[in-house]
Coordinates of C-alpha atoms and ligand atoms in Angstrom, one line a residue:
X1 CA -16.1 -77.3 14.4
X2 CA -15.3 -74.1 12.7
X3 CA -12.8 -71.7 14.3
X4 CA -15.6 -69.4 14.9
X5 CA -16.2 -71.3 18.0
X6 CA -13.0 -70.7 19.4
X7 CA -13.6 -68.3 22.3
X8 CA -10.0 -67.2 22.5
X9 CA -10.5 -65.7 19.1
X10 CA -12.6 -62.9 20.6
X11 CA -9.7 -61.8 22.8
X12 CA -7.3 -62.0 19.9
X13 CA -9.4 -59.8 17.7
X14 CA -9.6 -57.2 20.5
X15 CA -5.8 -57.3 20.8
X16 CA -5.3 -56.9 17.1
X17 CA -7.7 -53.9 16.8
X18 CA -6.1 -52.2 19.7
X19 CA -2.6 -52.5 18.3
X20 CA -3.7 -51.5 14.8
X21 CA -5.7 -48.5 15.8
X22 CA -2.7 -47.0 17.6
X23 CA -0.8 -46.8 14.3
X24 CA -3.6 -44.9 12.5
X25 CA -2.8 -41.4 11.2
X26 CA -5.8 -40.1 9.5
X27 CA -9.6 -40.3 9.5
X28 CA -9.4 -42.4 6.2
X29 CA -7.3 -45.0 7.9
X30 CA -9.7 -45.2 10.8
X31 CA -12.6 -45.7 8.5
X32 CA -10.9 -48.4 6.6
X33 CA -10.0 -50.3 9.8
X34 CA -13.5 -49.8 11.1
X35 CA -15.0 -51.4 7.9
X36 CA -12.5 -54.3 8.2
X37 CA -13.9 -55.2 11.6
X38 CA -17.4 -53.7 11.9
X39 CA -18.4 -53.2 8.3
X40 CA -21.2 -55.4 6.8
X41 CA -18.7 -58.0 5.7
X42 CA -16.3 -57.1 8.7
X43 CA -14.7 -59.8 10.8
X44 CA -16.9 -59.1 13.9
X45 CA -20.1 -58.8 11.9
X46 CA -19.4 -62.1 10.1
X47 CA -18.9 -63.8 13.5
X48 CA -22.1 -62.4 14.8
X49 CA -23.9 -63.7 11.7
X50 CA -22.5 -67.2 12.1
X51 CA -23.6 -67.4 15.8
X52 CA -26.2 -70.0 14.8
X53 CA -23.3 -72.5 14.1
X54 CA -22.4 -72.6 17.7
X55 CA -24.0 -75.2 19.9
X56 CA -27.1 -73.9 21.7
X57 CA -25.7 -74.1 25.2
X58 CA -22.6 -71.9 24.3
X59 CA -24.4 -69.6 21.9
X60 CA -25.6 -67.2 24.7
X61 CA -22.2 -66.6 26.1
X62 CA -20.6 -66.2 22.7
X63 CA -23.3 -63.8 21.7
X64 CA -22.7 -61.7 24.7
X65 CA -19.0 -61.6 24.4
X66 CA -19.2 -60.7 20.7
X67 CA -21.7 -57.9 21.4
X68 CA -19.5 -56.5 24.1
X69 CA -16.5 -56.7 21.8
X70 CA -18.5 -54.8 19.1
X71 CA -19.5 -52.1 21.4
X72 CA -16.1 -51.7 22.8
X73 CA -14.6 -51.5 19.3
X74 CA -17.2 -48.9 18.2
X75 CA -16.1 -46.8 21.2
X76 CA -12.4 -47.2 20.3
X77 CA -13.0 -46.1 16.8
X78 CA -15.0 -43.1 17.9
X79 CA -12.4 -42.0 20.4
X80 CA -9.7 -42.3 17.9
X81 CA -11.5 -40.1 15.4
X82 CA -12.0 -37.5 18.1
X83 CA -8.3 -37.3 18.6
X84 CA -7.9 -34.6 15.8
X85 CA -6.1 -35.1 12.7
X86 CA -5.6 -31.6 11.5
X87 CA -2.5 -30.6 9.3
X88 CA -0.7 -29.5 12.4
X89 CA -1.0 -32.9 14.3
X90 CA -0.1 -34.7 11.1
X91 CA 3.0 -32.5 10.6
X92 CA 4.0 -33.0 14.2
X93 CA 3.6 -36.9 13.9
X94 CA 5.4 -37.1 10.6
X95 CA 8.2 -34.7 11.3
X96 CA 8.6 -35.3 14.9
X97 CA 12.3 -34.5 14.7
X98 CA 11.6 -31.0 13.6
X99 CA 11.7 -28.6 16.5
X100 CA 8.8 -26.3 15.8
X101 CA 9.3 -24.3 18.9
X102 CA 12.4 -22.7 17.5
X103 CA 11.8 -19.0 16.8
X104 CA 11.3 -18.2 13.1
X105 CA 13.4 -15.9 11.0
X106 CA 12.4 -12.2 11.7
X107 CA 10.7 -10.4 8.9
X108 CA 12.2 -7.1 7.9
X109 CA 10.0 -4.2 8.7
X110 CA 10.4 -1.4 6.4
X111 CA 9.4 2.3 6.8
X112 CA 7.9 5.0 4.7
X113 CA 10.2 6.7 2.2
X114 CA 11.2 10.2 3.4
X115 CA 9.3 11.7 0.4
X116 CA 6.1 9.8 1.3
X117 CA 6.4 11.0 4.9
X118 CA 6.8 14.6 3.8
X119 CA 3.8 14.4 1.3
X120 CA 1.7 13.1 4.2
X121 CA 2.9 15.8 6.6
X122 CA 2.2 18.5 3.9
X123 CA -1.3 17.0 3.2
X124 CA -2.0 16.9 7.0
X125 CA -1.2 20.7 7.2
X126 CA -3.6 21.6 4.6
X127 CA -6.6 19.3 5.2
X128 CA -7.8 21.1 8.3
X129 CA -8.1 24.1 6.0
X130 CA -10.5 22.4 3.9
X131 CA -8.2 21.2 1.1
X132 CA -9.2 18.0 -0.7
X133 CA -6.5 15.6 -1.9
X134 CA -6.6 14.7 -5.6
X135 CA -4.1 13.1 -7.9
X136 CA -3.5 13.3 -11.7
X137 CA -1.7 11.6 -14.5
X138 CA 2.0 11.5 -14.8
X139 CA 1.9 11.3 -18.6
X140 CA 0.0 14.5 -19.5
X141 CA -1.3 16.2 -22.5
X142 CA 0.4 19.4 -23.8
X143 CA -2.9 21.1 -23.5
X144 CA -3.0 20.6 -19.6
X145 CA 0.7 21.0 -18.9
X146 CA 1.1 24.1 -21.0
X147 CA -1.7 25.5 -23.2
X148 CA -4.6 25.8 -20.6
X149 CA -2.0 27.3 -18.4
X150 CA -1.3 30.2 -20.6
X151 CA 1.9 28.7 -22.1
X152 CA 1.1 28.5 -25.8
X153 CA 3.2 26.7 -28.2
X154 CA 6.6 28.2 -29.0
X155 CA 6.3 30.5 -26.1
X156 CA 9.7 31.3 -24.4
X157 CA 8.2 30.5 -21.0
X158 CA 8.2 26.7 -22.1
X159 CA 11.9 27.0 -21.6
X160 CA 11.2 27.1 -17.7
X161 CA 10.2 23.5 -17.9
X162 CA 12.8 21.2 -19.6
X163 CA 10.4 18.6 -21.0
X164 CA 10.5 14.9 -21.6
X165 CA 8.3 14.5 -24.7
X166 CA 6.6 11.1 -25.4
X167 CA 7.5 9.7 -28.7
X168 CA 4.1 9.5 -30.1
X169 CA 2.5 11.7 -32.9
X170 CA -1.1 12.6 -33.6
X171 CA -2.5 12.9 -37.0
X172 CA -1.8 16.7 -37.0
X173 CA 1.9 15.7 -36.8
X174 CA 2.1 17.0 -33.2
X175 CA 3.7 15.5 -30.1
X176 CA 0.9 16.1 -27.7
X177 CA 2.0 13.8 -24.8
X178 CA 4.7 14.5 -22.3
X179 CA 5.8 13.6 -18.8
X180 CA 4.3 16.2 -16.7
X181 CA 6.8 18.9 -15.7
X182 CA 4.8 20.1 -12.8
X183 CA 1.5 19.3 -10.9
X184 CA -0.1 22.6 -12.2
X185 CA -1.9 20.7 -15.1
X186 CA -4.2 19.5 -12.3
X187 CA -5.3 23.1 -11.8
X188 CA -6.9 23.1 -15.3
X189 CA -8.2 19.5 -14.9
X190 CA -9.9 20.2 -11.5
X191 CA -11.5 23.5 -12.7
X192 CA -12.7 21.9 -15.9
X193 CA -14.5 19.2 -14.0
X194 CA -16.0 21.2 -11.1
X195 CA -17.9 24.2 -10.1
X196 CA -16.4 26.6 -7.4
X197 CA -15.8 26.7 -4.5
X198 CA -12.7 24.6 -5.1
X199 CA -9.9 23.8 -2.6
X200 CA -7.6 21.0 -3.7
X201 CA -4.2 19.7 -2.9
X202 CA -2.4 17.7 -5.5
X203 CA 0.7 15.7 -4.5
X204 CA 2.5 13.8 -7.4
X205 CA 5.5 13.0 -9.3
X206 CA 6.9 15.3 -12.0
X207 CA 9.7 15.0 -14.6
X208 CA 12.3 17.4 -16.0
X209 CA 14.9 16.9 -18.6
X210 CA 17.8 18.2 -16.4
X211 CA 21.3 17.2 -15.4
X212 CA 21.3 16.1 -11.9
X213 CA 23.3 17.6 -9.2
X214 CA 23.0 18.1 -5.4
X215 CA 19.9 20.1 -5.8
X216 CA 18.4 18.8 -9.2
X217 CA 16.8 15.5 -9.9
X218 CA 15.2 14.5 -13.3
X219 CA 12.1 13.3 -11.4
X220 CA 10.9 14.6 -8.0
X221 CA 7.6 15.3 -6.3
X222 CA 5.5 18.4 -6.0
X223 CA 2.5 19.4 -4.1
X224 CA 0.1 21.8 -5.8
X225 CA -2.5 23.8 -4.2
X226 CA -5.5 25.6 -5.7
X227 CA -8.5 27.6 -4.3
X228 CA -11.0 29.2 -6.5
X229 CA -14.3 31.0 -5.4
X230 CA -15.9 34.3 -5.5
X231 CA -13.9 36.9 -3.7
X232 CA -10.6 35.1 -3.0
X233 CA -7.8 37.5 -2.6
X234 CA -4.1 37.5 -2.1
X235 CA -4.7 37.8 1.6
X236 CA -6.2 34.3 1.4
X237 CA -3.0 33.0 -0.2
X238 CA -0.9 34.6 2.5
X239 CA -2.9 33.3 5.3
X240 CA -3.0 29.7 3.9
X241 CA 0.7 29.6 3.2
X242 CA 1.4 31.1 6.7
X243 CA -0.5 28.4 8.4
X244 CA 1.2 25.7 6.4
X245 CA 4.7 27.1 7.1
X246 CA 4.0 27.2 10.8
X247 CA 2.7 23.6 10.8
X248 CA 5.7 22.2 9.0
X249 CA 8.6 24.4 10.2
X250 CA 7.5 25.6 13.7
X251 CA 5.1 28.2 15.1
X252 CA 7.8 30.9 15.1
X253 CA 8.1 31.1 11.3
X254 CA 7.8 34.3 9.4
X255 CA 7.1 34.3 5.7
X256 CA 8.2 36.6 2.8
X257 CA 6.6 37.0 -0.6
X258 CA 8.6 38.3 -3.6
X259 CA 7.5 38.9 -7.1
X260 CA 8.2 36.1 -9.5
X261 CA 7.0 35.1 -12.9
X262 CA 4.9 32.0 -13.7
X263 CA 2.7 32.4 -16.8
X264 CA -0.4 31.0 -15.1
X265 CA -0.5 33.3 -12.1
X266 CA -0.8 37.1 -11.9
X267 CA 0.7 38.4 -9.7
X268 CA 3.2 35.6 -9.2
X269 CA 5.4 35.2 -6.2
X270 CA 8.1 33.0 -4.7
X271 CA 7.5 32.4 -1.0
X272 CA 10.3 32.1 1.5
X273 CA 10.4 31.3 5.3
X274 CA 12.9 32.9 7.6
X275 CA 15.8 30.5 8.2
X276 CA 14.9 28.3 11.1
X277 CA 18.6 27.2 11.4
X278 CA 20.3 30.5 11.9
X279 CA 17.2 32.5 12.8
X280 CA 18.0 35.1 10.1
X281 CA 21.6 35.5 11.1
X282 CA 22.9 33.9 7.8
X283 CA 24.1 30.4 7.3
X284 CA 24.9 27.8 4.6
X285 CA 21.3 26.5 4.3
X286 CA 19.9 30.0 3.6
X287 CA 23.0 31.0 1.6
X288 CA 23.6 33.8 4.1
X289 CA 20.4 35.5 3.2
X290 CA 18.3 34.6 6.3
X291 CA 15.5 33.4 4.0
X292 CA 14.7 30.0 2.4
X293 CA 12.5 29.6 -0.6
X294 CA 9.8 27.1 -0.2
X295 CA 7.3 27.5 -3.1
X296 CA 6.0 29.4 -6.1
X297 CA 2.5 30.8 -6.0
X298 CA 0.2 33.6 -7.2
X299 CA -3.3 34.5 -8.1
X300 CA -4.7 32.3 -10.8
X301 CA -4.3 34.2 -14.1
X302 CA -7.6 35.5 -15.6
X303 CA -6.7 33.7 -18.9
X304 CA -6.4 30.5 -17.2
X305 CA -9.8 31.0 -15.5
X306 CA -11.4 31.8 -18.9
X307 CA -9.6 28.9 -20.6
X308 CA -11.5 26.5 -18.5
X309 CA -14.8 28.4 -18.8
X310 CA -14.9 30.5 -15.6
X311 CA -15.7 34.1 -15.7
X312 CA -12.7 36.0 -14.2
X313 CA -15.0 38.9 -13.4
X314 CA -16.9 36.5 -11.0
X315 CA -14.3 34.1 -9.8
X316 CA -10.8 34.4 -8.5
X317 CA -8.3 32.0 -6.9
X318 CA -4.8 31.4 -5.7
X319 CA -2.4 28.6 -6.5
X320 CA 0.9 27.5 -5.2
X321 CA 3.4 24.6 -5.9
X322 CA 6.2 23.3 -3.8
X323 CA 9.0 20.7 -4.3
X324 CA 8.6 17.9 -1.7
X325 CA 12.2 16.8 -1.6
X326 CA 13.2 20.4 -1.0
X327 CA 10.9 20.6 2.0
X328 CA 12.3 17.2 3.2
X329 CA 15.9 18.4 2.8
X330 CA 15.2 21.5 4.9
X331 CA 13.3 19.5 7.5
X332 CA 15.8 16.7 7.9
X333 CA 19.0 18.6 6.9
X334 CA 19.7 16.5 3.9
X335 CA 22.3 18.0 1.6
X336 CA 22.0 16.1 -1.7
X337 CA 18.7 15.5 -3.5
X338 CA 20.2 12.4 -5.2
X339 CA 20.2 10.5 -1.9
X340 CA 16.3 10.1 -2.1
X341 CA 16.3 7.8 -5.1
X342 CA 19.7 6.1 -5.0
X343 CA 18.1 3.2 -3.0
X344 CA 20.8 3.3 -0.3
X345 CA 19.3 1.6 2.8
X346 CA 21.8 3.3 5.1
X347 CA 20.1 6.6 4.1
X348 CA 16.5 5.4 3.8
X349 CA 16.6 3.5 7.3
X350 CA 17.1 6.8 9.1
X351 CA 13.5 7.9 8.6
Ligands
LIG1 N1 4.2 24.9 -11.3 C1 5.2 25.8 -10.8 C2 6.6 25.2 -10.9 O1 6.7 23.9 -11.1 C3 5.0 26.2 -9.4 C4 3.8 27.1 -9.2 C5 2.6 26.5 -8.9 C6 3.8 28.4 -9.3 C7 1.4 27.3 -8.8 C8 2.8 29.2 -9.1 C9 1.6 28.6 -8.9 O2 7.6 25.8 -10.9

């Protein structure tokens, strides 16, 4: 008589499956074990197929027991595969000694650089007045940085801007590329590409070939403003700058305009606010004058308007440009501009 007929075998098989199934770790392992017992050539399937070898009187009881076993095993496999074998479970089972409830290492949360903060504040002061924010290239053509701004080649006013030239010559043996010395080239670029009315604000990095000291850096940020339309007057410039000064330095601010020279504006001015530290009494920040210079400005020079194809008889405009770090230094009481870019976290973390 074959061992098939041994009724104890059924109980044994059941016990084996239960112990093997508890060790399974993945869906693949479950599927393999299932095939081993219930597959076409599986242990249980084979037994069922060989039932005819059993004497007729015992066949019924064997058949019943085998079928019950088969159903029970199906159920066990099913339950096991529903247990969930995602990566997390797997990880927990394999690395059960690792305590995943321990708090992780804290990531360092940075903050905006003070220059970025102030650029954003400046933009926020102008956008309600209808200024659009635009940006331009840091490597610029001589044409935009100087020529279209009424600063021809060999003109002494080029000395105002100590320039880093880019070491590249064109076929006319000229060096036409430079690191922009101010954001004003965007005046020409914007006007060239649009029809008035124009109201833009241009934040960006500029470069000057200068020795550094507490108030000079070789690279810094400026924000340029430009408005061009029919009938724009100096009063519009005054009102706009006044609004800005009050938004940034407090609603009590007064502003002062004095004549100054920039080749691309006429008249040109420098704009000061009354010293918000000593309220005009005279202190170190305002060099005892009671006034603090915050920007250069003026009415767009007719030559600049015509160089970009606008008729100065029809259109007029104003422009201004300010140094962002200077505004930040005034706002936060920073005494040395070199602190901005020396990457000292003790300084940077304070903002
Ligand atoms: N571009 C000038 C500078 O860098 C500032 C300025 C801008 C002056 C616009 C007048 C009008 O000094």
